[in-house]
Amino acid sequence: DPAVRRMTEPSGGLFSTAADLAKFYQMILSGGVHDGRRIVSEKSIAEMTRPHRSGDRTFNYGLGWQTGNGEKPAI
């Protein structure tokens, strides 16, 4: 629909079908492999999904992923 305007979001918002998102998330859960093919390196998956630090604090966010570990971000 040309009337629908979409903008990229700084959070990396995705626009996709539920089926394709399910495949993407399964690939992440499978360590970067989809249908027997490596799509993303294991090292990249590990970096994306580990808690990251800012100063002396560890946050429960990776690179685009909430990790469920570390401190809650300051508001």
Backbone as numpy.savetxt, mean C-alpha at the origin, in Angstrom:
# Nx Ny Nz CAx CAy CAz Cx Cy Cz
-17.99 7.74 -17.92 -18.84 8.92 -17.92 -17.95 10.16 -17.92
-17.91 10.92 -19.00 -17.04 12.09 -19.09 -17.40 13.17 -18.07
-18.62 13.14 -17.51 -19.01 14.15 -16.53 -18.35 13.92 -15.18
-17.87 12.71 -14.96 -17.21 12.39 -13.68 -15.76 12.86 -13.77
-15.40 13.74 -12.85 -14.03 14.24 -12.82 -13.30 13.56 -11.67
-12.13 13.05 -11.98 -11.32 12.40 -10.95 -9.98 13.11 -10.88
-9.49 13.21 -9.68 -8.19 13.83 -9.48 -7.30 12.83 -8.75
-6.02 12.91 -9.00 -5.12 12.09 -8.22 -5.11 12.62 -6.79
-4.89 11.74 -5.86 -4.88 12.13 -4.45 -3.49 11.91 -3.89
-3.05 12.78 -2.98 -1.71 12.63 -2.43 -1.53 11.31 -1.67
-2.63 10.71 -1.25 -2.53 9.44 -0.54 -2.36 8.28 -1.51
-2.36 8.55 -2.81 -2.21 7.48 -3.79 -3.50 6.76 -4.06
-4.63 7.45 -3.95 -5.93 6.83 -4.15 -5.99 6.01 -5.42
-6.60 4.85 -5.34 -6.73 3.96 -6.49 -8.14 4.02 -7.05
-8.25 3.92 -8.35 -9.54 3.78 -9.02 -9.48 2.47 -9.78
-10.31 1.52 -9.39 -10.26 0.21 -10.00 -11.54 -0.55 -9.70
-11.61 -1.76 -10.22 -12.73 -2.63 -9.89 -12.40 -3.40 -8.61
-13.42 -3.88 -7.95 -13.21 -4.68 -6.74 -12.39 -5.93 -7.07
-12.66 -6.54 -8.21 -11.94 -7.76 -8.59 -10.45 -7.48 -8.80
-10.12 -6.36 -9.47 -8.71 -6.03 -9.69 -8.02 -5.64 -8.39
-8.72 -4.92 -7.51 -8.13 -4.59 -6.22 -7.85 -5.86 -5.42
-8.76 -6.83 -5.48 -8.55 -8.09 -4.79 -7.28 -8.78 -5.31
-7.07 -8.76 -6.62 -5.86 -9.35 -7.20 -4.62 -8.60 -6.72
-4.69 -7.27 -6.69 -3.56 -6.46 -6.24 -3.22 -6.77 -4.78
-4.24 -6.78 -3.92 -3.99 -7.06 -2.50 -3.48 -8.49 -2.30
-3.98 -9.44 -3.08 -3.48 -10.81 -2.97 -2.02 -10.88 -3.39
-1.64 -10.10 -4.41 -0.24 -10.05 -4.84 0.63 -9.52 -3.70
0.17 -8.49 -3.00 0.92 -7.96 -1.86 1.05 -9.04 -0.78
-0.07 -9.70 -0.46 -0.04 -10.77 0.55 0.85 -11.93 0.14
0.99 -12.14 -1.16 1.82 -13.24 -1.68 3.28 -12.82 -1.86
3.65 -11.70 -1.27 5.05 -11.28 -1.32 5.48 -10.71 -2.65
4.52 -10.24 -3.47 4.85 -9.61 -4.74 4.67 -10.50 -5.95
4.07 -11.69 -5.75 3.87 -12.65 -6.85 2.39 -12.75 -7.19
2.08 -12.73 -8.49 0.71 -12.91 -8.97 0.72 -13.90 -10.11
-0.12 -14.93 -9.99 -0.21 -15.98 -11.02 1.16 -16.55 -11.37
2.00 -16.74 -10.36 3.31 -17.35 -10.56 4.37 -16.41 -11.11
4.03 -15.14 -11.32 5.00 -14.16 -11.84 5.32 -13.13 -10.77
6.59 -12.83 -10.63 7.01 -11.79 -9.70 6.68 -10.43 -10.31
5.87 -9.63 -9.59 5.48 -8.31 -10.04 6.28 -7.24 -9.28
6.43 -7.44 -7.98 7.16 -6.52 -7.10 8.16 -7.35 -6.30
9.37 -6.83 -6.12 10.39 -7.59 -5.39 9.99 -7.78 -3.92
10.47 -8.87 -3.34 10.23 -9.12 -1.91 10.78 -7.98 -1.07
11.92 -7.44 -1.47 12.53 -6.33 -0.74 11.60 -5.11 -0.76
10.98 -4.84 -1.90 10.06 -3.70 -2.00 8.82 -3.92 -1.14
8.28 -5.13 -1.15 7.10 -5.44 -0.32 7.45 -5.23 1.15
8.61 -5.71 1.57 9.04 -5.56 2.96 9.18 -4.08 3.32
9.74 -3.28 2.43 9.92 -1.85 2.70 8.57 -1.13 2.75
7.65 -1.51 1.87 6.33 -0.87 1.82 5.50 -1.16 3.06
5.66 -2.33 3.64 4.75 -2.79 4.68 5.35 -2.76 6.08
6.56 -2.25 6.22 7.13 -2.15 7.57 6.80 -0.78 8.17
6.70 -0.68 9.50 6.48 0.63 10.13 7.67 1.54 9.86
7.41 2.79 9.60 8.47 3.76 9.34 8.60 4.74 10.50
9.76 5.37 10.56 10.10 6.27 11.66 10.13 7.72 11.18
9.84 8.59 12.11 10.01 10.03 11.91 10.64 10.54 13.20
11.87 11.01 13.09 12.59 11.42 14.30 12.79 10.20 15.18
12.37 10.30 16.43 12.55 9.18 17.35 11.27 8.36 17.52
10.28 8.57 16.66 9.01 7.86 16.79 8.81 6.88 15.64
8.25 5.73 15.97 7.87 4.74 14.96 6.36 4.81 14.79
5.92 4.93 13.56 4.50 5.05 13.27 3.95 3.75 12.69
2.62 3.60 12.76 2.00 2.38 12.26 1.66 2.50 10.78
2.50 3.22 10.04 2.32 3.36 8.60 3.60 2.96 7.87
3.41 2.23 6.77 4.51 1.93 5.86 4.42 2.91 4.70
4.78 2.46 3.53 4.70 3.30 2.34 3.36 3.02 1.65
2.33 3.72 2.10 0.99 3.53 1.56 0.17 2.48 2.28
0.69 1.93 3.38 0.00 0.86 4.09 0.00 1.14 5.58
-1.12 0.86 6.22 -1.15 0.89 7.67 -0.64 -0.46 8.14
0.35 -0.44 9.02 0.99 -1.69 9.43 0.42 -2.28 10.69
-0.25 -1.46 11.49 -0.81 -1.96 12.76 0.24 -2.06 13.85
1.44 -1.55 13.61 2.52 -1.57 14.59 2.97 -0.15 14.91
3.67 0.02 15.99 4.24 1.32 16.30 3.25 2.24 16.99
3.64 3.49 17.10 2.81 4.50 17.76 1.78 5.06 16.80
0.72 5.59 17.37 -0.28 6.27 16.56 0.30 7.62 16.11
-0.02 8.05 14.90 0.50 9.34 14.43 -0.05 10.50 15.23
0.76 11.52 15.40 0.32 12.74 16.08 -0.68 13.46 15.18
-1.70 14.02 15.78 -2.72 14.74 15.00 -2.49 16.23 15.14
